[in-house]
Coordinates of C-alpha atoms in Angstrom, one line a residue:
X42 CA 57.9 -35.4 0.8
X43 CA 55.0 -33.5 2.2
X44 CA 51.6 -34.9 1.5
X45 CA 49.2 -32.9 -0.5
X46 CA 46.4 -31.5 1.7
X47 CA 43.1 -30.3 0.2
X48 CA 40.7 -28.1 2.1
X49 CA 37.5 -26.4 1.1
X50 CA 37.5 -22.7 1.8
X51 CA 34.4 -20.4 1.8
X52 CA 35.0 -17.6 -0.7
X53 CA 32.7 -15.3 1.3
X54 CA 34.1 -15.5 4.9
X55 CA 37.2 -17.6 4.7
X56 CA 36.1 -20.5 6.8
X57 CA 37.8 -23.8 6.0
X58 CA 36.3 -27.4 6.0
X59 CA 37.8 -30.8 5.5
X60 CA 35.1 -31.8 3.0
X61 CA 32.8 -30.1 0.6
X62 CA 29.3 -29.1 1.7
X63 CA 26.6 -26.9 0.1
X64 CA 26.2 -24.4 2.8
X65 CA 28.9 -22.6 4.8
X66 CA 28.1 -23.0 8.5
X67 CA 30.0 -19.8 9.4
X68 CA 28.3 -17.2 7.2
X69 CA 25.2 -19.1 6.0
X70 CA 25.9 -18.7 2.2
X71 CA 25.3 -21.4 -0.3
X72 CA 27.7 -22.8 -2.9
X73 CA 30.7 -20.6 -1.8
X74 CA 33.1 -23.5 -0.8
X75 CA 36.0 -23.9 -3.2
X76 CA 38.7 -26.6 -3.2
X77 CA 42.2 -25.2 -2.4
X78 CA 45.6 -26.9 -2.0
X79 CA 47.2 -26.2 1.3
X80 CA 50.3 -28.4 0.9
X81 CA 52.4 -25.2 0.8
X82 CA 52.3 -25.0 4.6
X83 CA 55.3 -26.4 6.5
X84 CA 54.6 -29.4 8.7
X85 CA 55.0 -28.8 12.4
X86 CA 57.6 -31.5 12.7
X87 CA 60.1 -29.7 10.4
X88 CA 59.6 -26.2 11.6
X89 CA 62.5 -24.2 13.0
X90 CA 63.1 -25.0 16.7
X91 CA 65.0 -21.8 17.4
X92 CA 64.5 -20.0 20.6
X93 CA 62.6 -16.7 20.6
X94 CA 64.7 -13.5 21.2
X95 CA 64.1 -11.3 24.1
X96 CA 62.9 -7.7 23.7
X97 CA 62.7 -4.6 26.0
X98 CA 59.4 -3.7 27.8
X99 CA 58.4 -0.1 28.3
X100 CA 56.0 1.7 30.6
X101 CA 52.9 3.6 29.7
X102 CA 54.6 6.9 30.7
X103 CA 56.8 8.7 28.2
X104 CA 56.7 11.1 25.3
X105 CA 54.4 10.3 22.4
X106 CA 54.5 11.8 19.0
X107 CA 51.6 12.2 16.6
X108 CA 52.0 10.1 13.5
X109 CA 53.2 12.1 10.5
X110 CA 50.5 12.6 7.9
X111 CA 50.5 13.3 4.2
X112 CA 47.6 15.5 3.1
X113 CA 45.7 14.3 0.0
X114 CA 44.8 17.8 -1.1
X115 CA 41.1 17.0 -0.7
X116 CA 39.5 18.4 2.4
X117 CA 36.7 15.8 2.6
X118 CA 39.1 12.9 2.2
X119 CA 41.4 14.2 4.9
X120 CA 38.4 14.6 7.2
X121 CA 37.6 10.9 7.0
X122 CA 41.2 9.7 7.3
X123 CA 41.8 11.9 10.3
X124 CA 44.0 14.6 8.7
X125 CA 45.8 12.7 5.9
X126 CA 47.6 9.4 5.2
X127 CA 49.9 8.1 7.9
X128 CA 53.3 6.8 6.8
X129 CA 53.4 3.0 6.7
X130 CA 49.6 2.7 7.0
X131 CA 47.4 0.5 4.8
X132 CA 43.9 1.5 3.9
X133 CA 41.1 -0.6 2.3
X134 CA 38.6 1.2 0.2
X135 CA 35.4 -0.6 -0.8
X136 CA 32.3 0.4 -2.8
X137 CA 29.9 -0.7 -5.5
X138 CA 31.1 -1.1 -9.1
X139 CA 31.0 2.3 -10.9
X140 CA 30.4 4.3 -7.7
X141 CA 33.6 6.4 -8.3
X142 CA 36.4 4.7 -6.3
X143 CA 38.9 5.0 -9.1
X144 CA 37.8 8.5 -9.9
X145 CA 38.4 9.5 -6.3
X146 CA 41.8 7.9 -6.1
X147 CA 42.9 9.4 -9.4
X148 CA 42.0 12.9 -8.3
X149 CA 43.7 12.4 -4.9
X150 CA 46.9 10.9 -6.3
X151 CA 47.1 13.6 -9.0
X152 CA 46.9 16.4 -6.4
X153 CA 49.6 14.7 -4.3
X154 CA 51.9 14.2 -7.2
X155 CA 51.6 17.8 -8.2
X156 CA 52.7 18.7 -4.7
X157 CA 56.0 16.9 -5.4
X158 CA 55.5 13.5 -3.8
X159 CA 56.2 10.2 -5.6
X160 CA 52.9 8.5 -6.2
X161 CA 52.4 5.1 -7.8
X162 CA 49.1 3.9 -9.2
X163 CA 49.0 0.2 -10.0
X164 CA 45.9 -1.1 -11.8
X165 CA 45.2 -4.8 -12.0
X166 CA 41.8 -4.4 -13.8
X167 CA 42.5 -1.7 -16.3
X168 CA 45.2 -1.1 -18.9
X169 CA 47.4 2.0 -18.7
X170 CA 45.5 3.5 -21.6
X171 CA 42.2 3.3 -19.7
X172 CA 43.7 5.0 -16.7
X173 CA 45.1 7.8 -18.9
X174 CA 41.7 8.3 -20.5
X175 CA 40.1 8.8 -17.1
X176 CA 42.8 11.3 -16.2
X177 CA 42.3 13.2 -19.4
X178 CA 38.5 13.4 -18.8
X179 CA 39.2 14.8 -15.3
X180 CA 41.8 17.3 -16.6
X181 CA 44.6 15.6 -14.7
X182 CA 46.7 14.2 -17.5
X183 CA 49.6 16.5 -16.6
X184 CA 50.0 15.1 -13.1
X185 CA 53.3 13.2 -12.6
X186 CA 51.7 10.0 -11.3
X187 CA 53.6 6.8 -12.1
X188 CA 51.3 4.2 -13.7
X189 CA 51.6 0.4 -14.1
X190 CA 49.3 -2.5 -15.0
X191 CA 50.6 -5.5 -13.0
X192 CA 49.1 -8.2 -10.9
X193 CA 52.1 -10.1 -9.5
X194 CA 52.9 -9.0 -5.9
X195 CA 56.5 -10.1 -6.1
X196 CA 57.1 -8.0 -9.3
X197 CA 55.3 -5.0 -7.7
X198 CA 57.4 -5.2 -4.5
X199 CA 60.6 -5.6 -6.4
X200 CA 59.9 -2.6 -8.6
X201 CA 58.8 -0.3 -5.8
X202 CA 61.9 -1.2 -3.8
X203 CA 64.1 0.5 -6.4
X204 CA 64.9 4.2 -6.1
X205 CA 63.1 6.5 -3.7
X206 CA 60.3 5.0 -1.6
X207 CA 56.9 6.1 -2.9
X208 CA 54.8 8.2 -0.5
X209 CA 51.5 6.6 -1.6
X210 CA 50.8 3.4 -3.6
X211 CA 47.3 2.6 -4.9
X212 CA 46.5 -1.1 -5.7
X213 CA 43.3 -1.3 -7.8
X214 CA 42.2 -3.9 -6.8
X215 CA 43.4 -6.4 -4.3
X216 CA 41.2 -9.2 -5.7
X217 CA 43.3 -9.2 -8.9
X218 CA 46.6 -9.6 -7.2
X219 CA 48.4 -13.0 -6.9
X220 CA 51.6 -14.3 -5.3
X221 CA 53.8 -17.3 -5.9
X222 CA 53.8 -18.3 -2.3
X223 CA 50.3 -20.0 -2.6
X224 CA 48.9 -22.2 -5.3
X225 CA 45.4 -20.7 -5.8
X226 CA 43.7 -18.7 -8.5
X227 CA 43.6 -14.9 -8.2
X228 CA 40.6 -13.7 -6.3
X229 CA 40.4 -16.7 -4.0
X230 CA 40.5 -16.3 -0.3
X231 CA 44.0 -17.7 0.0
X232 CA 45.4 -15.4 -2.7
X233 CA 43.7 -12.3 -1.4
X234 CA 45.0 -12.9 2.1
X235 CA 48.5 -13.7 1.1
X236 CA 48.8 -10.8 -1.3
X237 CA 47.5 -8.4 1.2
X238 CA 49.9 -9.7 3.8
X239 CA 52.9 -9.2 1.5
X240 CA 51.9 -5.6 0.6
X241 CA 51.3 -4.8 4.3
X242 CA 54.8 -6.1 5.2
X243 CA 56.2 -3.8 2.4
X244 CA 54.4 -0.8 3.8
X245 CA 55.5 -1.3 7.4
X246 CA 59.1 -1.9 6.3
X247 CA 59.5 1.1 3.9
X248 CA 57.0 3.6 5.4
X249 CA 55.0 4.0 2.2
X250 CA 51.2 4.4 2.6
X251 CA 49.2 1.9 0.6
X252 CA 45.5 2.1 -0.5
X253 CA 43.9 -1.2 -1.4
X254 CA 40.7 -1.1 -3.5
X255 CA 38.3 -3.9 -2.7
X256 CA 35.2 -5.3 -4.4
X257 CA 31.9 -5.5 -2.5
X258 CA 29.2 -8.2 -2.3
X259 CA 25.6 -7.7 -3.1
X260 CA 25.0 -6.8 0.6
X261 CA 27.5 -4.0 0.4
X262 CA 30.2 -5.8 2.4
X263 CA 33.8 -5.9 1.2
X264 CA 34.3 -9.1 -0.7
X265 CA 37.0 -11.6 0.4
X266 CA 38.0 -12.9 3.8
X267 CA 37.1 -10.7 6.8
X268 CA 40.7 -11.2 8.1
X269 CA 41.9 -8.6 5.5
X270 CA 39.8 -5.9 7.2
X271 CA 41.5 -6.8 10.5
X272 CA 45.0 -6.7 8.9
X273 CA 44.7 -3.2 7.5
X274 CA 44.8 0.1 9.5
X275 CA 41.7 1.6 8.1
X276 CA 38.6 0.5 6.2
X277 CA 36.6 3.0 4.2
X278 CA 33.3 2.6 2.4
X279 CA 32.4 4.7 -0.6
X280 CA 28.6 4.8 -0.7
X281 CA 25.9 6.3 -2.9
X282 CA 23.0 5.5 -5.2
X283 CA 23.5 5.2 -8.9
X284 CA 20.5 7.6 -9.5
X285 CA 21.9 10.2 -7.1
X286 CA 24.9 12.5 -7.7
X287 CA 25.9 12.4 -4.1
X288 CA 28.7 10.2 -2.8
X289 CA 29.5 9.5 0.9
X290 CA 32.9 8.4 2.0
X291 CA 32.6 6.8 5.5
X292 CA 35.3 5.3 7.7
X293 CA 34.3 1.9 9.1
X294 CA 37.6 1.3 10.9
X295 CA 40.5 3.8 11.5
X296 CA 43.4 3.2 13.8
X297 CA 44.7 6.7 13.3
X298 CA 41.5 8.8 13.3
X299 CA 37.7 8.8 14.0
X300 CA 35.3 6.3 12.6
X301 CA 32.2 8.6 12.7
X302 CA 33.3 11.2 10.2
X303 CA 31.9 11.4 6.6
X304 CA 33.1 13.0 3.4
X305 CA 30.5 14.3 1.0
X306 CA 31.1 14.5 -2.7
X307 CA 29.0 15.3 -5.8
X308 CA 29.6 13.4 -9.0
X309 CA 29.9 15.7 -12.0
X310 CA 31.1 15.4 -15.6
X311 CA 34.5 16.5 -14.5
X312 CA 34.8 14.1 -11.6
X313 CA 34.0 14.4 -7.9
X314 CA 33.4 17.8 -6.4
X315 CA 33.8 18.3 -2.7
X316 CA 30.7 19.5 -0.8
X317 CA 31.5 21.8 2.1
X318 CA 27.9 22.3 3.2
X319 CA 26.1 19.0 2.8
X320 CA 23.0 20.2 4.6
X321 CA 22.2 22.8 1.9
X322 CA 22.8 20.2 -0.8
X323 CA 20.5 17.6 0.8
X324 CA 17.7 20.1 1.2
X325 CA 18.1 21.7 -2.2
X326 CA 15.3 19.5 -3.8
X327 CA 13.0 19.7 -0.8
X328 CA 9.2 19.7 -1.4
X329 CA 7.7 22.4 0.7
X330 CA 4.2 22.0 2.0
X331 CA 3.9 18.2 1.4
X332 CA 2.6 16.0 4.2
X333 CA 4.9 13.3 5.3
X334 CA 8.1 15.2 5.2
X335 CA 10.2 16.3 8.2
X336 CA 13.7 17.8 8.5
X337 CA 16.1 15.9 10.8
X338 CA 19.0 17.8 12.4
X339 CA 21.6 15.0 12.7
X340 CA 25.3 14.7 13.5
X341 CA 27.8 12.8 11.4
X342 CA 31.1 12.8 13.4
X343 CA 31.7 16.4 14.3
X344 CA 29.7 17.8 11.4
X345 CA 26.0 18.7 11.8
X346 CA 23.9 17.6 8.8
X347 CA 20.3 18.5 8.1
X348 CA 18.4 16.0 5.9
X349 CA 14.8 15.5 4.9
X350 CA 12.9 12.3 5.9
X351 CA 10.1 11.4 3.7
X352 CA 7.2 9.0 4.8
X353 CA 4.3 7.6 3.0
X354 CA 1.5 5.7 4.8
X355 CA -1.1 4.2 2.6
X356 CA -3.9 1.6 3.1
X357 CA -2.9 -1.8 2.0
X358 CA -4.8 -4.5 0.2
X359 CA -2.4 -7.3 1.3
X360 CA -2.8 -9.5 4.3
X361 CA 0.5 -8.4 5.7
X362 CA 1.3 -4.7 5.4
X363 CA 4.6 -3.8 3.8
X364 CA 7.4 -2.0 5.6
X365 CA 10.1 -0.5 3.4
X366 CA 12.9 1.9 4.4
X367 CA 15.8 3.4 2.5
X368 CA 18.6 5.1 4.3
X369 CA 17.6 4.1 7.9
X370 CA 17.6 1.0 10.0
X371 CA 14.7 -1.4 9.4
X372 CA 14.6 -2.5 13.0
X373 CA 14.5 1.1 14.2
X374 CA 11.5 1.8 12.0
X375 CA 9.7 -1.3 13.4
X376 CA 10.4 0.0 17.0
X377 CA 9.0 3.4 16.2
X378 CA 5.8 1.9 14.7
X379 CA 5.4 -0.3 17.7
X380 CA 5.6 2.6 20.1
X381 CA 3.2 4.6 18.0
X382 CA 0.6 1.9 18.2
X383 CA 1.2 0.8 21.8
X384 CA 1.4 4.2 23.5
X385 CA -0.2 6.6 21.0
X386 CA -3.1 4.6 19.6
X387 CA -1.9 5.0 16.0
X388 CA -3.3 2.0 14.2
X389 CA -1.0 1.1 11.3
X390 CA -1.7 -2.6 11.0
X391 CA -3.8 -1.9 7.9
X392 CA -1.4 0.4 6.2
X393 CA 1.8 0.1 4.1
X394 CA 4.6 2.2 5.5
X395 CA 7.5 3.6 3.4
X396 CA 10.3 5.7 4.8
X397 CA 13.1 7.4 2.7
X398 CA 16.1 9.5 3.6
X399 CA 16.4 12.1 0.8
X400 CA 19.7 12.5 -1.0
X401 CA 21.1 9.0 -0.6
X402 CA 22.5 9.6 3.0
X403 CA 22.4 6.7 5.4
X404 CA 21.5 7.6 9.0
X405 CA 22.8 5.5 11.9
X406 CA 22.0 7.6 15.0
X407 CA 18.8 7.1 17.1
X408 CA 18.2 10.8 17.2
X409 CA 16.2 10.5 14.0
X410 CA 13.4 8.7 15.8
X411 CA 11.3 11.8 16.5
X412 CA 11.7 13.1 12.9
X413 CA 10.7 9.7 11.5
X414 CA 7.6 9.5 13.8
X415 CA 6.6 13.1 12.9
X416 CA 6.8 12.3 9.2
X417 CA 4.8 9.0 9.6
X418 CA 2.0 10.6 11.6
X419 CA 1.9 13.6 9.2
X420 CA 1.5 11.3 6.2
X421 CA -1.2 9.3 8.0
X422 CA -3.4 12.3 8.9
X423 CA -2.5 14.3 5.8
X424 CA -1.2 17.1 7.9
X425 CA 1.5 19.5 6.7
X426 CA 4.4 19.9 9.2
X427 CA 5.9 23.4 9.6
X428 CA 8.4 24.0 6.8
X429 CA 10.7 26.0 9.1
X430 CA 11.1 23.4 11.8
X431 CA 13.7 20.7 12.5
X432 CA 13.2 17.6 14.6
X433 CA 15.6 15.5 16.6
X434 CA 15.2 13.2 19.7
X435 CA 15.4 9.5 20.6
X436 CA 12.2 7.6 21.4
X437 CA 12.3 5.1 24.2
X438 CA 10.1 2.0 24.4
X439 CA 7.9 3.8 26.9
X440 CA 7.1 6.6 24.5
X441 CA 9.4 9.2 26.4
X442 CA 11.5 11.4 24.2
X443 CA 15.1 11.1 25.4
X444 CA 17.8 13.7 24.9
X445 CA 20.6 13.4 22.4
X446 CA 24.2 14.6 22.2
X447 CA 25.5 17.8 20.6
X448 CA 22.3 19.7 20.8
X449 CA 23.9 23.2 20.3
X450 CA 25.6 22.1 17.1
X451 CA 22.3 20.9 15.7
X452 CA 20.5 24.1 16.5
X453 CA 23.4 26.3 15.2
X454 CA 23.2 24.5 11.8
X455 CA 19.5 25.0 11.7
X456 CA 19.8 28.7 12.3
X457 CA 22.5 29.0 9.6
X458 CA 20.1 27.4 7.1
X459 CA 17.2 29.7 8.0
X460 CA 15.0 27.5 10.1
X461 CA 12.9 29.3 12.8
X462 CA 11.9 26.6 15.2
X463 CA 13.1 23.3 16.6
X464 CA 11.2 20.3 18.1
X465 CA 13.5 18.7 20.6
X466 CA 13.4 16.7 23.9
X467 CA 12.3 18.5 27.0
X468 CA 15.5 17.9 28.9
X469 CA 17.6 19.5 26.1
X470 CA 15.9 22.9 26.4
X471 CA 18.0 24.1 29.3
X472 CA 21.5 25.6 29.3
X473 CA 22.9 22.7 27.2
X474 CA 21.0 24.0 24.2
X475 CA 23.3 26.9 23.5
X476 CA 23.5 28.5 20.1
X477 CA 19.7 28.6 19.6
X478 CA 19.6 32.3 18.9
X479 CA 16.7 33.0 16.6
X480 CA 15.0 29.6 17.1
X481 CA 11.7 29.0 18.8
X482 CA 12.1 25.8 20.9
X483 CA 9.2 23.4 21.1
X484 CA 10.2 20.9 23.8
X485 CA 8.2 17.7 24.1
X486 CA 8.6 15.0 26.8
X487 CA 6.6 12.2 25.2
X488 CA 5.7 11.0 21.8
X489 CA 2.0 11.3 22.7
X490 CA 2.3 15.0 22.9
X491 CA 3.9 15.2 19.5
X492 CA 1.3 13.0 17.9
X493 CA -1.6 15.1 19.5
X494 CA -0.1 18.3 18.0
X495 CA 0.3 16.9 14.5
X496 CA -3.2 15.4 14.7
X497 CA -4.7 18.7 15.7
X498 CA -3.0 20.3 12.8
X499 CA -4.6 17.7 10.5
X500 CA -8.1 18.2 11.9
X501 CA -7.9 21.9 11.1
X502 CA -7.5 21.0 7.4
X503 CA -11.1 19.8 7.2
X504 CA -11.3 16.7 9.3
X505 CA -14.7 16.4 10.9
X506 CA -13.6 14.6 14.0
X507 CA -13.4 16.3 17.4
X508 CA -10.2 18.3 18.3
X509 CA -7.6 16.3 20.1
X510 CA -7.1 16.9 23.7
X511 CA -3.7 17.7 25.1
X512 CA -1.6 14.6 25.9
X513 CA -4.5 12.4 24.8
X514 CA -4.7 10.1 21.8
X515 CA -7.1 11.5 19.1
X516 CA -10.0 9.3 18.2
X517 CA -9.1 9.5 14.5
X518 CA -6.1 7.2 15.0
X519 CA -8.3 4.4 16.2
X520 CA -9.0 3.3 12.6
X521 CA -8.8 -0.4 13.5
X522 CA -11.8 -0.1 15.8
X523 CA -14.6 -0.8 13.4

């Protein structure tokens, strides 16, 4: 008889230990180790000794075919997936509780079912009546979606194997599933991993596409073992602030499409509405004529997006000034502040700095450096930036403005939304900046030049200090010198 073996598995990262300890050495979390029985594994001594079978090897040359895709009926969702769902693929969708994951999937499955495909929606957290109530609220109760409330993976696989193979299966959520092959409670690392593996085998065998809904931790990461993210074909994150009506669907991993595309939705009383022009939506609540605001011309995948960056620089009464940022990288903000102080003489050691990306969008590209710097200096000197100007450019540690990719697309989007000028790197002003008809280009090669221009604008609003010289640091920035 096999001896019972106990191990302690971290419920956050999946690391296993022989004895209990308070802190997981792998992920650094406290009190996440739980005792699990691993006696179900077969000892090495009694494993099958059969020889492996041989298989044919092929060369790189040969005909390749694009994977057949199934459109979801939602343009924004298809954009993120790469054109639709691939047969036999498994997708993991994560997001904060109440962000709208079930609403998004209910709308997508209803549209696909109306198109004549067999769609199955299995809920492990809600009863069938609750799913029907959501469909009635969205006006989709007439869609022929097959519903079930079940958590046993064996029962799910047995039921779906009968009749025609479903084109799409939604499992909401993977943390509620359990399988008889392991002796652990539902939601543990072992159960989540084993249940996901069983569903992935079913998808690869039958060709049905499966969407797994996953919970997220307080840090926004998908809960459960990280190995599940490596097992699936695509990982998508549904982001958004509870106080904002905007929702962003972003691909973190995608074996069949890009990982830099985003889908923008607006949460309404009738469900999620697709936003075809996110730039106009993000700038709809813009405050014109307010110091500390700058419009950034960014790129999300192949789509240009214009968004407002808001900055507030205020004197602090604390020994250590506060640095807070929402929607941007904290390390990137620290770097921009260091460059402003080291090369431009902007003394911010006695000021609190707050930076916010309006609309709930999260920016990842370094092209937002110049827009953030312009907003910070504008707030410090109380100078209004031009309301018809957009900013983009990467700031190096030496204070030089570096060029960024897809300049023509950024300028074209700015022209479409009525902007008249663009502040961009000097090297991007040449032939690469096509599509700038109707735009006045203000090319800068260093951050010092940009700071001097904004400071001069502030001095014209009643500042008594001397005008700033070109390419020189204004004296009004040296607030730390007495």
